[in-house]
Amino acid sequence: MVYANPVPMEFASGQYYDQAGAGYYLSPAKLQADYADVRFERELRLFRRRCQNGAVLDVGCSSGAFLYQLNRRHPGNYEILGTDVSGAPLDYAESRGVPVLRGDFLAQDFGSRKFEAVTFWAVLEHLAEPGQFLEKAGALLKPQGLCFVLVPNLESLAVRLLGARYRYIYPQHLNYFTRQTLAKSVEDRFAVLEARSTHFNPLVIWQDWKHGSAEVPNHERAQLLQRTTAYKQNPLLWPVKHMYRISEWFLGALNLADNLVLVLRKRA
């Protein structure tokens, strides 16, 4: 298992995401990309295949885009709730009709409330104690409840080519999972229903190769996300998108795509 030690206090406490990081998550480029129809298409497809209705908790929901898309596409099917430590993005989520719970997930009291599904989309890599978050998620799930986890893949093609120059090896990421270590992290609490490697962004590899060892500023991250989203939405690029999907499928089959995704079921 690869992880940061020591962990800067601002990341361990979540202070960074409530203050310095809020500007990135609320930047026009980031919001436009996050709320685009194509942004969570893989996650939504995977989620819908396993969970067609019920109460859903999105931990680390940021500006609420995943829950917004889920509710918009399937109105009345889900009772949604997001939680995060970052106040300003949660304000934005509420403005888009996403109900939220504020503060440290580990300290929150949900009473007798239980959920059909809990999601961690690109969250566990940011946490000083990911095991405690998974344990609490398990406690909040109904019997046979589902947990969805997405994290960067330490064995991806991008990491193999770029090493420490890869933009997702940076201070805010405290944990770096392989398929084996991620599965090991959840085995005491969950059964693995599905494990896959997904997502691929060749533009990131190209830009990070050019940047060398320089850290990519947040505004550039947001701009690239916005540009990538625009490419996906452009109907004239259909042949390129078709080749891209084939490349992503091939890399995923070899466990070389950018992210790891697990679908988990709560153990009895």
PDB file of C-alpha atoms in Angstrom:
ATOM      1  CA  MET A   1       0.000   0.000   0.000  1.00  0.00           C
ATOM      2  CA  VAL A   2       1.373   3.399  -0.998  1.00  0.00           C
ATOM      3  CA  TYR A   3       0.307   6.325   1.183  1.00  0.00           C
ATOM      4  CA  ALA A   4       1.474   9.732   2.450  1.00  0.00           C
ATOM      5  CA  ASN A   5       3.247   9.889   5.798  1.00  0.00           C
ATOM      6  CA  PRO A   6       3.100  12.282   7.521  1.00  0.00           C
ATOM      7  CA  VAL A   7      -0.251  13.715   6.413  1.00  0.00           C
ATOM      8  CA  PRO A   8      -0.499  17.538   6.427  1.00  0.00           C
ATOM      9  CA  MET A   9      -3.118  18.596   8.959  1.00  0.00           C
ATOM     10  CA  GLU A  10      -5.109  20.669   6.439  1.00  0.00           C
ATOM     11  CA  PHE A  11      -5.751  17.512   4.391  1.00  0.00           C
ATOM     12  CA  ALA A  12      -6.399  15.211   7.351  1.00  0.00           C
ATOM     13  CA  SER A  13      -8.983  17.604   8.826  1.00  0.00           C
ATOM     14  CA  GLY A  14     -10.614  18.591   5.539  1.00  0.00           C
ATOM     15  CA  GLN A  15      -9.766  22.250   6.114  1.00  0.00           C
ATOM     16  CA  TYR A  16      -8.129  22.491   2.701  1.00  0.00           C
ATOM     17  CA  TYR A  17     -11.366  21.528   0.915  1.00  0.00           C
ATOM     18  CA  ASP A  18     -13.414  23.995   2.920  1.00  0.00           C
ATOM     19  CA  GLN A  19     -11.047  26.889   2.225  1.00  0.00           C
ATOM     20  CA  ALA A  20      -8.265  26.802  -0.372  1.00  0.00           C
ATOM     21  CA  GLY A  21      -9.822  24.012  -2.427  1.00  0.00           C
ATOM     22  CA  ALA A  22     -13.306  25.517  -2.634  1.00  0.00           C
ATOM     23  CA  GLY A  23     -12.283  27.943  -5.380  1.00  0.00           C
ATOM     24  CA  TYR A  24     -11.295  25.046  -7.641  1.00  0.00           C
ATOM     25  CA  TYR A  25     -14.503  23.092  -7.088  1.00  0.00           C
ATOM     26  CA  LEU A  26     -16.592  26.214  -7.738  1.00  0.00           C
ATOM     27  CA  SER A  27     -14.615  27.544 -10.699  1.00  0.00           C
ATOM     28  CA  PRO A  28     -16.811  28.082 -13.788  1.00  0.00           C
ATOM     29  CA  ALA A  29     -14.793  25.558 -15.816  1.00  0.00           C
ATOM     30  CA  LYS A  30     -15.077  22.847 -13.139  1.00  0.00           C
ATOM     31  CA  LEU A  31     -18.800  23.402 -12.571  1.00  0.00           C
ATOM     32  CA  GLN A  32     -19.560  23.432 -16.284  1.00  0.00           C
ATOM     33  CA  ALA A  33     -17.701  20.142 -16.727  1.00  0.00           C
ATOM     34  CA  ASP A  34     -19.176  18.503 -13.600  1.00  0.00           C
ATOM     35  CA  TYR A  35     -22.759  19.347 -14.569  1.00  0.00           C
ATOM     36  CA  ALA A  36     -22.378  18.321 -18.211  1.00  0.00           C
ATOM     37  CA  ASP A  37     -24.428  15.276 -19.255  1.00  0.00           C
ATOM     38  CA  VAL A  38     -21.298  13.300 -20.183  1.00  0.00           C
ATOM     39  CA  ARG A  39     -19.443  13.903 -16.906  1.00  0.00           C
ATOM     40  CA  PHE A  40     -20.737  10.947 -14.868  1.00  0.00           C
ATOM     41  CA  GLU A  41     -21.951   8.742 -17.715  1.00  0.00           C
ATOM     42  CA  ARG A  42     -19.816   5.735 -16.687  1.00  0.00           C
ATOM     43  CA  GLU A  43     -20.662   6.048 -12.999  1.00  0.00           C
ATOM     44  CA  LEU A  44     -24.380   6.486 -13.684  1.00  0.00           C
ATOM     45  CA  ARG A  45     -24.468   3.504 -16.031  1.00  0.00           C
ATOM     46  CA  LEU A  46     -22.711   1.315 -13.481  1.00  0.00           C
ATOM     47  CA  PHE A  47     -24.864   2.583 -10.618  1.00  0.00           C
ATOM     48  CA  ARG A  48     -28.149   2.069 -12.446  1.00  0.00           C
ATOM     49  CA  ARG A  49     -27.240  -1.471 -13.384  1.00  0.00           C
ATOM     50  CA  ARG A  50     -26.920  -2.381  -9.699  1.00  0.00           C
ATOM     51  CA  CYS A  51     -29.329   0.002  -7.921  1.00  0.00           C
ATOM     52  CA  GLN A  52     -32.622   1.039  -9.533  1.00  0.00           C
ATOM     53  CA  ASN A  53     -34.190   2.882  -6.582  1.00  0.00           C
ATOM     54  CA  GLY A  54     -33.940   3.739  -2.873  1.00  0.00           C
ATOM     55  CA  ALA A  55     -31.992   6.031  -0.547  1.00  0.00           C
ATOM     56  CA  VAL A  56     -28.542   7.057  -1.817  1.00  0.00           C
ATOM     57  CA  LEU A  57     -25.764   8.783   0.142  1.00  0.00           C
ATOM     58  CA  ASP A  58     -22.893  10.370  -1.819  1.00  0.00           C
ATOM     59  CA  VAL A  59     -19.914  10.881   0.517  1.00  0.00           C
ATOM     60  CA  GLY A  60     -17.599  13.667  -0.646  1.00  0.00           C
ATOM     61  CA  CYS A  61     -20.306  14.973  -2.960  1.00  0.00           C
ATOM     62  CA  SER A  62     -18.615  18.381  -3.548  1.00  0.00           C
ATOM     63  CA  SER A  63     -20.980  20.519  -5.658  1.00  0.00           C
ATOM     64  CA  GLY A  64     -23.534  17.695  -5.924  1.00  0.00           C
ATOM     65  CA  ALA A  65     -23.251  16.950  -9.648  1.00  0.00           C
ATOM     66  CA  PHE A  66     -23.545  13.147  -9.450  1.00  0.00           C
ATOM     67  CA  LEU A  67     -26.694  13.257  -7.318  1.00  0.00           C
ATOM     68  CA  TYR A  68     -28.132  16.024  -9.476  1.00  0.00           C
ATOM     69  CA  GLN A  69     -27.681  13.921 -12.627  1.00  0.00           C
ATOM     70  CA  LEU A  70     -29.065  10.801 -10.941  1.00  0.00           C
ATOM     71  CA  ASN A  71     -32.174  12.649  -9.769  1.00  0.00           C
ATOM     72  CA  ARG A  72     -32.677  14.507 -13.046  1.00  0.00           C
ATOM     73  CA  ARG A  73     -32.475  11.376 -15.190  1.00  0.00           C
ATOM     74  CA  HIS A  74     -34.558   9.192 -12.884  1.00  0.00           C
ATOM     75  CA  PRO A  75     -36.976  11.494 -11.027  1.00  0.00           C
ATOM     76  CA  GLY A  76     -38.792   9.861  -8.148  1.00  0.00           C
ATOM     77  CA  ASN A  77     -36.619   6.726  -8.121  1.00  0.00           C
ATOM     78  CA  TYR A  78     -34.149   7.850  -5.488  1.00  0.00           C
ATOM     79  CA  GLU A  79     -34.028   9.661  -2.156  1.00  0.00           C
ATOM     80  CA  ILE A  80     -30.705  11.490  -2.474  1.00  0.00           C
ATOM     81  CA  LEU A  81     -28.376  13.006   0.142  1.00  0.00           C
ATOM     82  CA  GLY A  82     -24.861  14.385  -0.212  1.00  0.00           C
ATOM     83  CA  THR A  83     -22.271  15.084   2.451  1.00  0.00           C
ATOM     84  CA  ASP A  84     -18.926  16.894   2.458  1.00  0.00           C
ATOM     85  CA  VAL A  85     -16.677  19.108   4.562  1.00  0.00           C
ATOM     86  CA  SER A  86     -16.534  21.875   1.968  1.00  0.00           C
ATOM     87  CA  GLY A  87     -19.151  24.525   2.736  1.00  0.00           C
ATOM     88  CA  ALA A  88     -19.250  26.632  -0.440  1.00  0.00           C
ATOM     89  CA  PRO A  89     -19.620  23.683  -2.868  1.00  0.00           C
ATOM     90  CA  LEU A  90     -22.425  22.356  -0.647  1.00  0.00           C
ATOM     91  CA  ASP A  91     -24.154  25.733  -0.932  1.00  0.00           C
ATOM     92  CA  TYR A  92     -24.011  25.304  -4.690  1.00  0.00           C
ATOM     93  CA  ALA A  93     -25.349  21.736  -4.450  1.00  0.00           C
ATOM     94  CA  GLU A  94     -28.342  22.992  -2.470  1.00  0.00           C
ATOM     95  CA  SER A  95     -28.946  25.696  -5.087  1.00  0.00           C
ATOM     96  CA  ARG A  96     -29.307  22.882  -7.646  1.00  0.00           C
ATOM     97  CA  GLY A  97     -31.825  21.014  -5.503  1.00  0.00           C
ATOM     98  CA  VAL A  98     -29.450  18.496  -3.898  1.00  0.00           C
ATOM     99  CA  PRO A  99     -30.064  18.029  -0.132  1.00  0.00           C
ATOM    100  CA  VAL A 100     -26.834  17.947   1.876  1.00  0.00           C
ATOM    101  CA  LEU A 101     -25.399  17.180   5.291  1.00  0.00           C
ATOM    102  CA  ARG A 102     -22.402  19.282   6.307  1.00  0.00           C
ATOM    103  CA  GLY A 103     -19.225  18.394   8.178  1.00  0.00           C
ATOM    104  CA  ASP A 104     -17.034  15.429   9.042  1.00  0.00           C
ATOM    105  CA  PHE A 105     -18.697  12.222   7.852  1.00  0.00           C
ATOM    106  CA  LEU A 106     -17.226  10.216  10.738  1.00  0.00           C
ATOM    107  CA  ALA A 107     -18.788  12.591  13.299  1.00  0.00           C
ATOM    108  CA  GLN A 108     -22.221  12.853  11.680  1.00  0.00           C
ATOM    109  CA  ASP A 109     -25.247  11.298  13.373  1.00  0.00           C
ATOM    110  CA  PHE A 110     -27.668   9.712  10.903  1.00  0.00           C
ATOM    111  CA  GLY A 111     -29.914   8.347  13.641  1.00  0.00           C
ATOM    112  CA  SER A 112     -31.855   5.343  12.406  1.00  0.00           C
ATOM    113  CA  ARG A 113     -31.548   6.346   8.762  1.00  0.00           C
ATOM    114  CA  LYS A 114     -30.286   3.613   6.421  1.00  0.00           C
ATOM    115  CA  PHE A 115     -29.379   3.605   2.722  1.00  0.00           C
ATOM    116  CA  GLU A 116     -29.615   1.254  -0.228  1.00  0.00           C
ATOM    117  CA  ALA A 117     -26.336   2.635  -1.584  1.00  0.00           C
ATOM    118  CA  VAL A 118     -23.348   4.729  -0.488  1.00  0.00           C
ATOM    119  CA  THR A 119     -20.968   6.159  -3.090  1.00  0.00           C
ATOM    120  CA  PHE A 120     -17.342   7.296  -2.865  1.00  0.00           C
ATOM    121  CA  TRP A 121     -16.511   8.804  -6.260  1.00  0.00           C
ATOM    122  CA  ALA A 122     -12.812   9.851  -6.162  1.00  0.00           C
ATOM    123  CA  VAL A 123     -12.861  10.251  -2.369  1.00  0.00           C
ATOM    124  CA  LEU A 124     -10.918   7.480  -0.584  1.00  0.00           C
ATOM    125  CA  GLU A 125      -7.609   8.680  -2.005  1.00  0.00           C
ATOM    126  CA  HIS A 126      -8.128  11.991  -0.152  1.00  0.00           C
ATOM    127  CA  LEU A 127      -8.733  10.482   3.308  1.00  0.00           C
ATOM    128  CA  ALA A 128      -6.299   9.979   6.169  1.00  0.00           C
ATOM    129  CA  GLU A 129      -8.431   7.071   7.468  1.00  0.00           C
ATOM    130  CA  PRO A 130     -10.271   5.501   4.511  1.00  0.00           C
ATOM    131  CA  GLY A 131     -10.952   2.316   6.507  1.00  0.00           C
ATOM    132  CA  GLN A 132     -13.024   4.236   9.050  1.00  0.00           C
ATOM    133  CA  PHE A 133     -15.098   5.798   6.265  1.00  0.00           C
ATOM    134  CA  LEU A 134     -15.782   2.369   4.773  1.00  0.00           C
ATOM    135  CA  GLU A 135     -16.706   1.010   8.189  1.00  0.00           C
ATOM    136  CA  LYS A 136     -19.215   3.791   8.754  1.00  0.00           C
ATOM    137  CA  ALA A 137     -20.609   3.349   5.247  1.00  0.00           C
ATOM    138  CA  GLY A 138     -21.196  -0.302   6.018  1.00  0.00           C
ATOM    139  CA  ALA A 139     -23.010   0.610   9.230  1.00  0.00           C
ATOM    140  CA  LEU A 140     -25.297   2.984   7.311  1.00  0.00           C
ATOM    141  CA  LEU A 141     -26.251   0.470   4.646  1.00  0.00           C
ATOM    142  CA  LYS A 142     -29.337  -1.677   4.792  1.00  0.00           C
ATOM    143  CA  PRO A 143     -28.832  -5.462   4.692  1.00  0.00           C
ATOM    144  CA  GLN A 144     -27.404  -6.357   1.263  1.00  0.00           C
ATOM    145  CA  GLY A 145     -26.765  -2.638   0.673  1.00  0.00           C
ATOM    146  CA  LEU A 146     -24.303  -1.515  -2.009  1.00  0.00           C
ATOM    147  CA  CYS A 147     -21.164   0.613  -1.867  1.00  0.00           C
ATOM    148  CA  PHE A 148     -19.574   2.108  -4.996  1.00  0.00           C
ATOM    149  CA  VAL A 149     -15.888   3.122  -4.879  1.00  0.00           C
ATOM    150  CA  LEU A 150     -13.787   4.884  -7.524  1.00  0.00           C
ATOM    151  CA  VAL A 151     -10.102   5.763  -6.988  1.00  0.00           C
ATOM    152  CA  PRO A 152      -7.097   6.486  -9.230  1.00  0.00           C
ATOM    153  CA  ASN A 153      -5.244   3.386 -10.413  1.00  0.00           C
ATOM    154  CA  LEU A 154      -1.616   3.219  -9.274  1.00  0.00           C
ATOM    155  CA  GLU A 155      -0.952   0.623 -11.978  1.00  0.00           C
ATOM    156  CA  SER A 156      -2.416   2.695 -14.819  1.00  0.00           C
ATOM    157  CA  LEU A 157      -0.656   3.347 -18.104  1.00  0.00           C
ATOM    158  CA  ALA A 158      -0.346   7.018 -17.103  1.00  0.00           C
ATOM    159  CA  VAL A 159       1.496   6.166 -13.874  1.00  0.00           C
ATOM    160  CA  ARG A 160       3.746   3.668 -15.662  1.00  0.00           C
ATOM    161  CA  LEU A 161       4.688   6.270 -18.296  1.00  0.00           C
ATOM    162  CA  LEU A 162       4.909   9.388 -16.130  1.00  0.00           C
ATOM    163  CA  GLY A 163       5.651   8.285 -12.575  1.00  0.00           C
ATOM    164  CA  ALA A 164       5.706  11.255 -10.213  1.00  0.00           C
ATOM    165  CA  ARG A 165       5.064  13.646 -13.113  1.00  0.00           C
ATOM    166  CA  TYR A 166       1.472  12.389 -13.309  1.00  0.00           C
ATOM    167  CA  ARG A 167      -0.862  15.126 -12.039  1.00  0.00           C
ATOM    168  CA  TYR A 168      -2.812  12.768  -9.769  1.00  0.00           C
ATOM    169  CA  ILE A 169       0.257  12.036  -7.684  1.00  0.00           C
ATOM    170  CA  TYR A 170       0.087  15.192  -5.619  1.00  0.00           C
ATOM    171  CA  PRO A 171      -0.295  16.398  -2.004  1.00  0.00           C
ATOM    172  CA  GLN A 172      -4.093  16.123  -1.775  1.00  0.00           C
ATOM    173  CA  HIS A 173      -3.944  12.401  -2.574  1.00  0.00           C
ATOM    174  CA  LEU A 174      -2.985  10.548   0.592  1.00  0.00           C
ATOM    175  CA  ASN A 175      -3.570   6.974  -0.667  1.00  0.00           C
ATOM    176  CA  TYR A 176      -2.575   5.243  -3.896  1.00  0.00           C
ATOM    177  CA  PHE A 177      -4.456   2.026  -4.557  1.00  0.00           C
ATOM    178  CA  THR A 178      -3.811  -0.959  -6.772  1.00  0.00           C
ATOM    179  CA  ARG A 179      -6.593  -3.421  -7.529  1.00  0.00           C
ATOM    180  CA  GLN A 180      -5.135  -5.764  -4.894  1.00  0.00           C
ATOM    181  CA  THR A 181      -4.773  -3.195  -2.113  1.00  0.00           C
ATOM    182  CA  LEU A 182      -8.209  -1.723  -2.755  1.00  0.00           C
ATOM    183  CA  ALA A 183      -9.811  -5.161  -2.577  1.00  0.00           C
ATOM    184  CA  LYS A 184      -7.856  -5.886   0.607  1.00  0.00           C
ATOM    185  CA  SER A 185      -9.104  -2.625   2.140  1.00  0.00           C
ATOM    186  CA  VAL A 186     -12.747  -3.624   1.819  1.00  0.00           C
ATOM    187  CA  GLU A 187     -12.724  -7.399   2.350  1.00  0.00           C
ATOM    188  CA  ASP A 188     -13.621  -7.325   6.068  1.00  0.00           C
ATOM    189  CA  ARG A 189     -16.803  -5.330   5.485  1.00  0.00           C
ATOM    190  CA  PHE A 190     -17.899  -6.022   1.912  1.00  0.00           C
ATOM    191  CA  ALA A 191     -18.075  -8.672  -0.757  1.00  0.00           C
ATOM    192  CA  VAL A 192     -16.770  -7.518  -4.148  1.00  0.00           C
ATOM    193  CA  LEU A 193     -19.477  -7.865  -6.809  1.00  0.00           C
ATOM    194  CA  GLU A 194     -17.573  -6.161  -9.598  1.00  0.00           C
ATOM    195  CA  ALA A 195     -14.057  -4.782 -10.102  1.00  0.00           C
ATOM    196  CA  ARG A 196     -12.880  -2.935 -13.171  1.00  0.00           C
ATOM    197  CA  SER A 197     -10.426  -0.395 -14.503  1.00  0.00           C
ATOM    198  CA  THR A 198     -12.026   2.528 -16.324  1.00  0.00           C
ATOM    199  CA  HIS A 199     -11.521   6.037 -17.775  1.00  0.00           C
ATOM    200  CA  PHE A 200      -8.596   7.108 -19.950  1.00  0.00           C
ATOM    201  CA  ASN A 201      -7.455  10.623 -20.802  1.00  0.00           C
ATOM    202  CA  PRO A 202      -4.567  10.782 -23.295  1.00  0.00           C
ATOM    203  CA  LEU A 203      -4.591  14.597 -23.079  1.00  0.00           C
ATOM    204  CA  VAL A 204      -3.515  14.340 -19.433  1.00  0.00           C
ATOM    205  CA  ILE A 205      -0.593  12.094 -20.361  1.00  0.00           C
ATOM    206  CA  TRP A 206       0.489  14.476 -23.110  1.00  0.00           C
ATOM    207  CA  GLN A 207       0.223  17.607 -20.954  1.00  0.00           C
ATOM    208  CA  ASP A 208       1.975  16.060 -17.960  1.00  0.00           C
ATOM    209  CA  TRP A 209       4.773  14.812 -20.182  1.00  0.00           C
ATOM    210  CA  LYS A 210       5.284  18.406 -21.372  1.00  0.00           C
ATOM    211  CA  HIS A 211       5.028  19.879 -17.856  1.00  0.00           C
ATOM    212  CA  GLY A 212       7.872  17.743 -16.541  1.00  0.00           C
ATOM    213  CA  SER A 213       7.872  17.652 -12.747  1.00  0.00           C
ATOM    214  CA  ALA A 214       5.948  20.912 -12.253  1.00  0.00           C
ATOM    215  CA  GLU A 215       2.682  20.584 -10.308  1.00  0.00           C
ATOM    216  CA  VAL A 216      -0.360  21.385 -12.452  1.00  0.00           C
ATOM    217  CA  PRO A 217      -2.295  24.381 -11.025  1.00  0.00           C
ATOM    218  CA  ASN A 218      -5.949  23.842 -10.156  1.00  0.00           C
ATOM    219  CA  HIS A 219      -7.173  26.272 -12.793  1.00  0.00           C
ATOM    220  CA  GLU A 220      -5.362  24.277 -15.490  1.00  0.00           C
ATOM    221  CA  ARG A 221      -6.887  21.041 -14.180  1.00  0.00           C
ATOM    222  CA  ALA A 222     -10.344  22.604 -14.449  1.00  0.00           C
ATOM    223  CA  GLN A 223      -9.683  23.959 -17.933  1.00  0.00           C
ATOM    224  CA  LEU A 224      -8.534  20.575 -19.217  1.00  0.00           C
ATOM    225  CA  LEU A 225     -11.610  18.912 -17.715  1.00  0.00           C
ATOM    226  CA  GLN A 226     -13.788  21.506 -19.446  1.00  0.00           C
ATOM    227  CA  ARG A 227     -12.002  20.976 -22.773  1.00  0.00           C
ATOM    228  CA  THR A 228     -12.239  17.191 -22.519  1.00  0.00           C
ATOM    229  CA  THR A 229     -15.968  17.495 -21.800  1.00  0.00           C
ATOM    230  CA  ALA A 230     -16.422  19.691 -24.875  1.00  0.00           C
ATOM    231  CA  TYR A 231     -14.695  17.066 -27.040  1.00  0.00           C
ATOM    232  CA  LYS A 232     -17.058  14.389 -25.725  1.00  0.00           C
ATOM    233  CA  GLN A 233     -20.085  16.543 -26.531  1.00  0.00           C
ATOM    234  CA  ASN A 234     -18.983  17.418 -30.075  1.00  0.00           C
ATOM    235  CA  PRO A 235     -20.959  15.241 -32.558  1.00  0.00           C
ATOM    236  CA  LEU A 236     -18.348  15.863 -35.285  1.00  0.00           C
ATOM    237  CA  LEU A 237     -15.797  13.894 -33.270  1.00  0.00           C
ATOM    238  CA  TRP A 238     -17.826  10.671 -33.286  1.00  0.00           C
ATOM    239  CA  PRO A 239     -15.138   8.624 -35.148  1.00  0.00           C
ATOM    240  CA  VAL A 240     -12.500   9.799 -32.681  1.00  0.00           C
ATOM    241  CA  LYS A 241     -14.791   8.993 -29.731  1.00  0.00           C
ATOM    242  CA  HIS A 242     -15.377   5.504 -31.135  1.00  0.00           C
ATOM    243  CA  MET A 243     -11.626   4.853 -31.291  1.00  0.00           C
ATOM    244  CA  TYR A 244     -11.277   6.323 -27.814  1.00  0.00           C
ATOM    245  CA  ARG A 245     -13.869   3.891 -26.415  1.00  0.00           C
ATOM    246  CA  ILE A 246     -12.022   0.966 -27.968  1.00  0.00           C
ATOM    247  CA  SER A 247      -8.746   2.188 -26.448  1.00  0.00           C
ATOM    248  CA  GLU A 248     -10.372   2.642 -23.040  1.00  0.00           C
ATOM    249  CA  TRP A 249     -11.912  -0.839 -23.171  1.00  0.00           C
ATOM    250  CA  PHE A 250      -8.574  -2.384 -24.142  1.00  0.00           C
ATOM    251  CA  LEU A 251      -6.679  -0.597 -21.345  1.00  0.00           C
ATOM    252  CA  GLY A 252      -9.400  -1.483 -18.857  1.00  0.00           C
ATOM    253  CA  ALA A 253      -9.135  -5.155 -19.777  1.00  0.00           C
ATOM    254  CA  LEU A 254      -5.412  -4.964 -18.993  1.00  0.00           C
ATOM    255  CA  ASN A 255      -5.997  -3.018 -15.742  1.00  0.00           C
ATOM    256  CA  LEU A 256      -4.171  -0.028 -17.269  1.00  0.00           C
ATOM    257  CA  ALA A 257      -6.995   2.545 -17.360  1.00  0.00           C
ATOM    258  CA  ASP A 258      -6.836   5.640 -15.155  1.00  0.00           C
ATOM    259  CA  ASN A 259      -9.238   4.579 -12.382  1.00  0.00           C
ATOM    260  CA  LEU A 260     -10.296   1.552 -10.379  1.00  0.00           C
ATOM    261  CA  VAL A 261     -13.969   0.930  -9.616  1.00  0.00           C
ATOM    262  CA  LEU A 262     -15.401  -1.561  -7.145  1.00  0.00           C
ATOM    263  CA  VAL A 263     -19.057  -2.438  -6.625  1.00  0.00           C
ATOM    264  CA  LEU A 264     -19.452  -3.852  -3.108  1.00  0.00           C
ATOM    265  CA  ARG A 265     -22.195  -5.559  -1.154  1.00  0.00           C
ATOM    266  CA  LYS A 266     -22.435  -5.260   2.600  1.00  0.00           C
ATOM    267  CA  ARG A 267     -21.557  -8.486   4.394  1.00  0.00           C
ATOM    268  CA  ALA A 268     -24.105  -9.982   6.753  1.00  0.00           C
TER     269      ALA A 268
END
